[in-house]
PDB file of C-alpha atoms in Angstrom:
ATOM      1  CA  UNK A   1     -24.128   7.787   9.598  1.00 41.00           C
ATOM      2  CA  UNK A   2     -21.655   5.039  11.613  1.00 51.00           C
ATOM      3  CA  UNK A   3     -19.034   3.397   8.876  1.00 64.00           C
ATOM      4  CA  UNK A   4     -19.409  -0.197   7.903  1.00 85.00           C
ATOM      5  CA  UNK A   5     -16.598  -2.442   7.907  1.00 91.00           C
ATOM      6  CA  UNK A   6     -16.698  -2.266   3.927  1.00 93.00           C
ATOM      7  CA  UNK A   7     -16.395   1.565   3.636  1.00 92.00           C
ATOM      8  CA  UNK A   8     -13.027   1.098   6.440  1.00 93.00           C
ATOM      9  CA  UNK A   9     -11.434  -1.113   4.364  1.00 95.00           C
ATOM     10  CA  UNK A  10     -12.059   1.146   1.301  1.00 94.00           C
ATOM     11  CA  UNK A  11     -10.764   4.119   3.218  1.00 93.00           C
ATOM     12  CA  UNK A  12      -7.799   2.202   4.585  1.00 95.00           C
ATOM     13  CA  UNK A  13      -6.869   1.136   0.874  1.00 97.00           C
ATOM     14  CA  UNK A  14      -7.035   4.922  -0.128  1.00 96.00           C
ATOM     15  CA  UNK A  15      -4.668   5.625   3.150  1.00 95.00           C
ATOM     16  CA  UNK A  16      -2.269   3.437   1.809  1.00 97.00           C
ATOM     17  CA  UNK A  17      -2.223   4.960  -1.732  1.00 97.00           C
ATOM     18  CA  UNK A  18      -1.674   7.882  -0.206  1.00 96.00           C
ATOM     19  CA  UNK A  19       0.974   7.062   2.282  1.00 96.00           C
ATOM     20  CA  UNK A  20       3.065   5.326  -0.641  1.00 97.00           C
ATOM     21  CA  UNK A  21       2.273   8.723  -2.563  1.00 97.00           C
ATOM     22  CA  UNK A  22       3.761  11.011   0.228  1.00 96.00           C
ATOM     23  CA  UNK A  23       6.512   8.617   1.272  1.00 97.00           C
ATOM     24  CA  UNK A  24       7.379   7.922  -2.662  1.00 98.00           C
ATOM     25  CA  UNK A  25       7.139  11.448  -3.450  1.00 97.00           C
ATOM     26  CA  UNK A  26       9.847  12.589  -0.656  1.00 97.00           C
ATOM     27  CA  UNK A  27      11.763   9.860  -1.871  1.00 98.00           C
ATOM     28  CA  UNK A  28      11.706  11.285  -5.918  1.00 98.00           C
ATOM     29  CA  UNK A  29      13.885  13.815  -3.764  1.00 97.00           C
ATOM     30  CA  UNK A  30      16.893  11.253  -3.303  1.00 97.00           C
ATOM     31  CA  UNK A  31      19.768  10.631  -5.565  1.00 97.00           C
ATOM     32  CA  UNK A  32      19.876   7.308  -7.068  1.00 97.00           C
ATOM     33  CA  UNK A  33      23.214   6.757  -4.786  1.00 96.00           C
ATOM     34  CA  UNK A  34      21.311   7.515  -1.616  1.00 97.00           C
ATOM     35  CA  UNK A  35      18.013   5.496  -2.676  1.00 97.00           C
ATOM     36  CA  UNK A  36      20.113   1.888  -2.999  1.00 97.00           C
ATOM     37  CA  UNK A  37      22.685   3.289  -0.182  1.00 96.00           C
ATOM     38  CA  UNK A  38      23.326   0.542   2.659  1.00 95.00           C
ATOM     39  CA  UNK A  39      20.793   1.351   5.753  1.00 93.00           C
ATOM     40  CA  UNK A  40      20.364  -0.170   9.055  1.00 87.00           C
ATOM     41  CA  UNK A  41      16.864  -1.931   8.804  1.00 86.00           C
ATOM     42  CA  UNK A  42      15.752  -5.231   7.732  1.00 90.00           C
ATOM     43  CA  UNK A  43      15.830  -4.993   4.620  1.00 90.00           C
ATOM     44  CA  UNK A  44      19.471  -3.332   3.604  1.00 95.00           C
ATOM     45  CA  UNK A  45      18.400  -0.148   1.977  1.00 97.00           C
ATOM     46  CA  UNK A  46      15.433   2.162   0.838  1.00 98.00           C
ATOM     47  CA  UNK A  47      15.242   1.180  -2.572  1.00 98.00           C
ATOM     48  CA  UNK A  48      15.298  -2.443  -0.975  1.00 97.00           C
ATOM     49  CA  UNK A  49      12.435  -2.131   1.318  1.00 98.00           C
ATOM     50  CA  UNK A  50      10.195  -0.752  -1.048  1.00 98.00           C
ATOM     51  CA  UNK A  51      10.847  -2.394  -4.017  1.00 98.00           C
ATOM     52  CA  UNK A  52       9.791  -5.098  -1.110  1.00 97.00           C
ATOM     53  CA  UNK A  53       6.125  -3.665  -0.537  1.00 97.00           C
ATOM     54  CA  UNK A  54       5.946  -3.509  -4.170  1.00 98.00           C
ATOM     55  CA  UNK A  55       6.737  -6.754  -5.023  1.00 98.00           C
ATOM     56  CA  UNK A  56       4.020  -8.413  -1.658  1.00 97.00           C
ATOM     57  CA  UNK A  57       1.355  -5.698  -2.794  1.00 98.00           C
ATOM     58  CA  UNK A  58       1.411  -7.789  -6.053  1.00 98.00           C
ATOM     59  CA  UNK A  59       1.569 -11.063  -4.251  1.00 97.00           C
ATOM     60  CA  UNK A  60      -1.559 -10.297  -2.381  1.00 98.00           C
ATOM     61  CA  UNK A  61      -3.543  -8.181  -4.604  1.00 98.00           C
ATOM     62  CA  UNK A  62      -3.042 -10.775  -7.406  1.00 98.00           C
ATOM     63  CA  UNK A  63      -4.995 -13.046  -4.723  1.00 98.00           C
ATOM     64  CA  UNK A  64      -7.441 -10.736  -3.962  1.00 98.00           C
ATOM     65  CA  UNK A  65      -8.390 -10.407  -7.326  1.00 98.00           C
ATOM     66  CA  UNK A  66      -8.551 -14.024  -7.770  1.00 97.00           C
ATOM     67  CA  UNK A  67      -5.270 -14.362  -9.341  1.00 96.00           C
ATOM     68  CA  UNK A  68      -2.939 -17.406  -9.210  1.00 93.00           C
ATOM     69  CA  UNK A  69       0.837 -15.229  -9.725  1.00 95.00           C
ATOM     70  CA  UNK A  70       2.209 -16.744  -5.919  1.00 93.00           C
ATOM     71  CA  UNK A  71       5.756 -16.155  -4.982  1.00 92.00           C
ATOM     72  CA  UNK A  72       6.528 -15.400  -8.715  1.00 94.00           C
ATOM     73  CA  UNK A  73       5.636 -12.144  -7.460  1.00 93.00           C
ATOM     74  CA  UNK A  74       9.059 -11.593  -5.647  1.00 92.00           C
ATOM     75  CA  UNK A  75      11.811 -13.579  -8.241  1.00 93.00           C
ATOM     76  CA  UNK A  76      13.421 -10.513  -9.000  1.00 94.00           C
ATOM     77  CA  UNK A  77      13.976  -8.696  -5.418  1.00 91.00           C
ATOM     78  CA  UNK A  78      14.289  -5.251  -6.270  1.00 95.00           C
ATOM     79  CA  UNK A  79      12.252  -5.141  -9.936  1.00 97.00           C
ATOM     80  CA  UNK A  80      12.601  -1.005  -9.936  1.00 97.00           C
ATOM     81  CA  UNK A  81      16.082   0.219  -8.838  1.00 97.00           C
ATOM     82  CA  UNK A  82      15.007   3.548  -9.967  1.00 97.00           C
ATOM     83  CA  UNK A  83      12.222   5.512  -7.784  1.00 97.00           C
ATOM     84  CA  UNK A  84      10.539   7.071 -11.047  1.00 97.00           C
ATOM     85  CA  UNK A  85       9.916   3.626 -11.911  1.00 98.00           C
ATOM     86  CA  UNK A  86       8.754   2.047  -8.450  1.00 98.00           C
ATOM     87  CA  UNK A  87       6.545   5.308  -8.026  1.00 98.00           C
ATOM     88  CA  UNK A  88       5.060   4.410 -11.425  1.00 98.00           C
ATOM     89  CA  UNK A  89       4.579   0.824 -10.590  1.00 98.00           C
ATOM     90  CA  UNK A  90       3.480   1.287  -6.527  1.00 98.00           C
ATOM     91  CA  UNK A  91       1.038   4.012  -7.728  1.00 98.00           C
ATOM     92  CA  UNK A  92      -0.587   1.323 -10.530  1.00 98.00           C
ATOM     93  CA  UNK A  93      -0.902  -1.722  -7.481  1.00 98.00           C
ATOM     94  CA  UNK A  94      -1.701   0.768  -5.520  1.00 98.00           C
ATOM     95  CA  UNK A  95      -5.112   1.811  -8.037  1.00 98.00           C
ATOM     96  CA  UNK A  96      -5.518  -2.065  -8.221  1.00 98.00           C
ATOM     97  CA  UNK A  97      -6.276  -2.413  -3.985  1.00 98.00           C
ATOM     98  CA  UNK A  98      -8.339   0.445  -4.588  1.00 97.00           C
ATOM     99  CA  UNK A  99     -10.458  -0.922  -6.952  1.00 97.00           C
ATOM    100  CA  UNK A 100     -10.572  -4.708  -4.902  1.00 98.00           C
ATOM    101  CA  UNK A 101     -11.759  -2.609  -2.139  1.00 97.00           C
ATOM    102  CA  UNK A 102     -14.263  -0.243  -3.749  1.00 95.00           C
ATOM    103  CA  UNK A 103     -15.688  -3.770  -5.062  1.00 96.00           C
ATOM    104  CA  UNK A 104     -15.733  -5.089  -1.775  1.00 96.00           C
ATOM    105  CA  UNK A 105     -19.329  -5.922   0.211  1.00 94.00           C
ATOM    106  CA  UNK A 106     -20.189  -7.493   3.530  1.00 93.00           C
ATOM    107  CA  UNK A 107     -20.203 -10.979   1.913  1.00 95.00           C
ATOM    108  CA  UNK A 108     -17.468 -10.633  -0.305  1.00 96.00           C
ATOM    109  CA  UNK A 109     -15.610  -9.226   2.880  1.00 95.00           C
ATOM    110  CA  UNK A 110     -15.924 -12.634   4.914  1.00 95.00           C
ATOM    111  CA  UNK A 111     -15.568 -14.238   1.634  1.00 96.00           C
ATOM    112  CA  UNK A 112     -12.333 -17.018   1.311  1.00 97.00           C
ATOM    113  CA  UNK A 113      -9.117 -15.796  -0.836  1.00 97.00           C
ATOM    114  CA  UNK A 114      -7.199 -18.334  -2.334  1.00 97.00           C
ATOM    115  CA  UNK A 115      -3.662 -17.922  -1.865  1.00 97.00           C
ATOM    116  CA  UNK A 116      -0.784 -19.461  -3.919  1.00 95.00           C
ATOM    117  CA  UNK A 117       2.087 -20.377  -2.191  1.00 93.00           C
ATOM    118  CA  UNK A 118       3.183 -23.082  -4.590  1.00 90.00           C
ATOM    119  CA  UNK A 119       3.154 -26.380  -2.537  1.00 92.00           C
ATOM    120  CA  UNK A 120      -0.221 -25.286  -1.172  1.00 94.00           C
ATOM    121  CA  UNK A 121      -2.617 -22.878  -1.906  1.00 96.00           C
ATOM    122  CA  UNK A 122      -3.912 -20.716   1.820  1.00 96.00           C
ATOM    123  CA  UNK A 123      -7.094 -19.894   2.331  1.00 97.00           C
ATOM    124  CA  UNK A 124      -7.864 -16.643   4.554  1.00 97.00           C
ATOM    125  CA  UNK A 125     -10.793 -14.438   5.253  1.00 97.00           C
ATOM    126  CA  UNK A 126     -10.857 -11.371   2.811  1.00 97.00           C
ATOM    127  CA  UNK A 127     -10.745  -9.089   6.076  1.00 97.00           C
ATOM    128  CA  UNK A 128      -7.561 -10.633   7.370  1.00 97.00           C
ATOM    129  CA  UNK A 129      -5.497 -10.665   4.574  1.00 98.00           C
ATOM    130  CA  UNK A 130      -6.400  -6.841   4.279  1.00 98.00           C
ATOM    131  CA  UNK A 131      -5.644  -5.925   7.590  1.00 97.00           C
ATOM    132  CA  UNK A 132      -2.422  -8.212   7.232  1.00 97.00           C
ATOM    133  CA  UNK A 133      -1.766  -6.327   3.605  1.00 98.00           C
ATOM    134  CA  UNK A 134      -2.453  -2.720   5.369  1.00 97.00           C
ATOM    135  CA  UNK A 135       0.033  -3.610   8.306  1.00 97.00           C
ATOM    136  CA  UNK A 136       3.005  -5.096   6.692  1.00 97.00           C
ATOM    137  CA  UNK A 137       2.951  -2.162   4.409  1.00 97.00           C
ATOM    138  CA  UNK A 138       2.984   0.346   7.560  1.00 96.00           C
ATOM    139  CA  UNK A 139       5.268  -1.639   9.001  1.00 96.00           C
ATOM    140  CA  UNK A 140       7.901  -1.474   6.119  1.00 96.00           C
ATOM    141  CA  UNK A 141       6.861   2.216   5.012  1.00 96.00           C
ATOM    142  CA  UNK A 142       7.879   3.097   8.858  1.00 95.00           C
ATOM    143  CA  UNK A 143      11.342   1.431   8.243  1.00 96.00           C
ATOM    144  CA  UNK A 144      11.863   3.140   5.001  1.00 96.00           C
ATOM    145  CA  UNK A 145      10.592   6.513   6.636  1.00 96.00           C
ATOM    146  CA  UNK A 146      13.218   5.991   9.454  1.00 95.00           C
ATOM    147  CA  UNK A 147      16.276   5.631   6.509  1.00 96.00           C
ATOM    148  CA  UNK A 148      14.557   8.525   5.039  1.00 96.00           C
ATOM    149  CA  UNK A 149      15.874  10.690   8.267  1.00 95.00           C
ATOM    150  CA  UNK A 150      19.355  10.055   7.333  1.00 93.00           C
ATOM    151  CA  UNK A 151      19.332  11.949   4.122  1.00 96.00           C
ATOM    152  CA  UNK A 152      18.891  14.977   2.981  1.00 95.00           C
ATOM    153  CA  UNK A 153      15.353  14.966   2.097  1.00 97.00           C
ATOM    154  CA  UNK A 154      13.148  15.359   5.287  1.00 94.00           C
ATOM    155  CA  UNK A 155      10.790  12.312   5.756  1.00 94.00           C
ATOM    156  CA  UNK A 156       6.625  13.613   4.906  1.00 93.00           C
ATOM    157  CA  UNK A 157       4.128  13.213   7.740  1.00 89.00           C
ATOM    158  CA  UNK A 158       2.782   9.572   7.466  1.00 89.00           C
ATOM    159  CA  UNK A 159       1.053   8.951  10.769  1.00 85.00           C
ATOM    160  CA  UNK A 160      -2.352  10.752   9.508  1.00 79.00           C
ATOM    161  CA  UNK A 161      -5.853   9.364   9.001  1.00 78.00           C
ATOM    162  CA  UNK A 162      -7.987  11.564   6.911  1.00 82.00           C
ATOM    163  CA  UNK A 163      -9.027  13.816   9.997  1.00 84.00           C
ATOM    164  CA  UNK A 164     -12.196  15.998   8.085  1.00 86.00           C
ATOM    165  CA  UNK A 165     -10.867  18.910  10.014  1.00 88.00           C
ATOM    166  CA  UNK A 166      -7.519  18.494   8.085  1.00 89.00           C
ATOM    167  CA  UNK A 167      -8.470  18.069   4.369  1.00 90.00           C
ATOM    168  CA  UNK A 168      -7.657  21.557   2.916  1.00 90.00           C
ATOM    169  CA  UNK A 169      -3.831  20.462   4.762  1.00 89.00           C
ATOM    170  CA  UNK A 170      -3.853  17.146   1.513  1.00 92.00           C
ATOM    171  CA  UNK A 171      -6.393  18.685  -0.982  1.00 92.00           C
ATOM    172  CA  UNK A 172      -3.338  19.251  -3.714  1.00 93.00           C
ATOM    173  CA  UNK A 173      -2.053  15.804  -2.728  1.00 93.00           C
ATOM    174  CA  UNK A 174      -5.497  14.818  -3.501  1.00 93.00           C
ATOM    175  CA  UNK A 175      -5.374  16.639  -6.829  1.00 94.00           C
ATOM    176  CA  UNK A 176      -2.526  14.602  -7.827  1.00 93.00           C
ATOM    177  CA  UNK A 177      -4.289  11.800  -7.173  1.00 94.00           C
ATOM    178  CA  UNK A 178      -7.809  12.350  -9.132  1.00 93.00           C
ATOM    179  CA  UNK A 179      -9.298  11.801  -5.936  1.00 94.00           C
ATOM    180  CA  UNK A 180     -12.083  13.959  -3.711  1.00 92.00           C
ATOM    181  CA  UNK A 181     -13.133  13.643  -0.231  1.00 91.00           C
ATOM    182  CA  UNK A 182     -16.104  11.859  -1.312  1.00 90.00           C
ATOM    183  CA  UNK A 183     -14.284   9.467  -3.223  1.00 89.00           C
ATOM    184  CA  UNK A 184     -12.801   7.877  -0.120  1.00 89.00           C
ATOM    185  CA  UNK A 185     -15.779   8.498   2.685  1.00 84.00           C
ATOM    186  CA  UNK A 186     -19.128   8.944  -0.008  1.00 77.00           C
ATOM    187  CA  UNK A 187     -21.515  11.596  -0.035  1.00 61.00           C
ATOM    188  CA  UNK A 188     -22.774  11.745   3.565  1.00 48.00           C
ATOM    189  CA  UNK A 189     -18.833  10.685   5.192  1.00 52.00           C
ATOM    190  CA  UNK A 190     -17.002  13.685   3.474  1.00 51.00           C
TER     191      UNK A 190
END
């Protein structure tokens, strides 16, 4: 059976929960000196650039779910020095895209979101601002995985999409999760 554009989105949402879980995970492996140590990247360190994600997951999941929180999202800059914290916190957004996603239909997909940017409030496609949402956090997971080379905790395999051939290689990571194959591609996608 071919995907629809729905189940993608819903699978990409679960490949980002799970990229933040690997990536975060590795990271649980730093010292708190080495996690807000001064990096070469655009945003100064790794507790920096994902304390970053974080803080834009919220911005644009709060829109997706019809929410009005804006750039309050990002008044504190790094909300969760410590990773046990920003795990906690990335992991709980992370459940929230999920669910915006598993919700998600052809209609709902083209649908208008609302965003508040304070002056003005933006109005995109549903299927853009994911695939803007999915790429800015690849984008700044890459740069944190890069920092993640200079320490002393080797940086997890991120470049992966749910190949069926390699799901015994993440079924404990899956575990962790509460999730099953079936959870991300349905009965007849697994």
């Amino acid at each position: 059976m071919p995907a629809s554009n729905v189940q993608t989105f819903r699978a990409s949402a679960y490949n980002n929960a799970w990229a933040n879980h690997r990536l975060l995970t590795a990271c649980a492996g730093l010292s708190a000196e080495d996690f807000a140590a001064a990096r070469t990247s655009f945003f100064p360190s790794i507790a920096a650039t994902l304390n970053h994600n974080l803080v834009i997951d919220w911005f644009y999941v709060d829109a997706l779910e019809g929410g009005a929180l804006g750039p309050k999202a990002w008044e504190i800059r790094i909300p969760y020095p410590a990773i046990a914290d920003l795990r906690r916190e990335q992991a709980a957004v992370d459940r929230r895209l999920i669910a915006v996603c598993e919700a998600l239909t052809d209609e709902s997909l083209n649908g208008e979101v609302r965003v508040n940017r304070i002056s003005r409030w933006q109005v995109e496609r549903c299927d853009r601002l994911l695939m803007h949402l999915f790429q800015h956090q690849v984008h700044h997971r890459g740069q944190a995985h890069a920092m993640l080379a200079g320490t002393p905790v080797k940086p997890p395999q991120l470049d992966e999409f749910f190949s069926i051939g390699e799901a015994p290689l993440r079924a404990a990571e899956f575990a962790e999760l509460g999730w099953t194959e079936e959870m991300v591609w349905g009965k007849h996608g697994a």
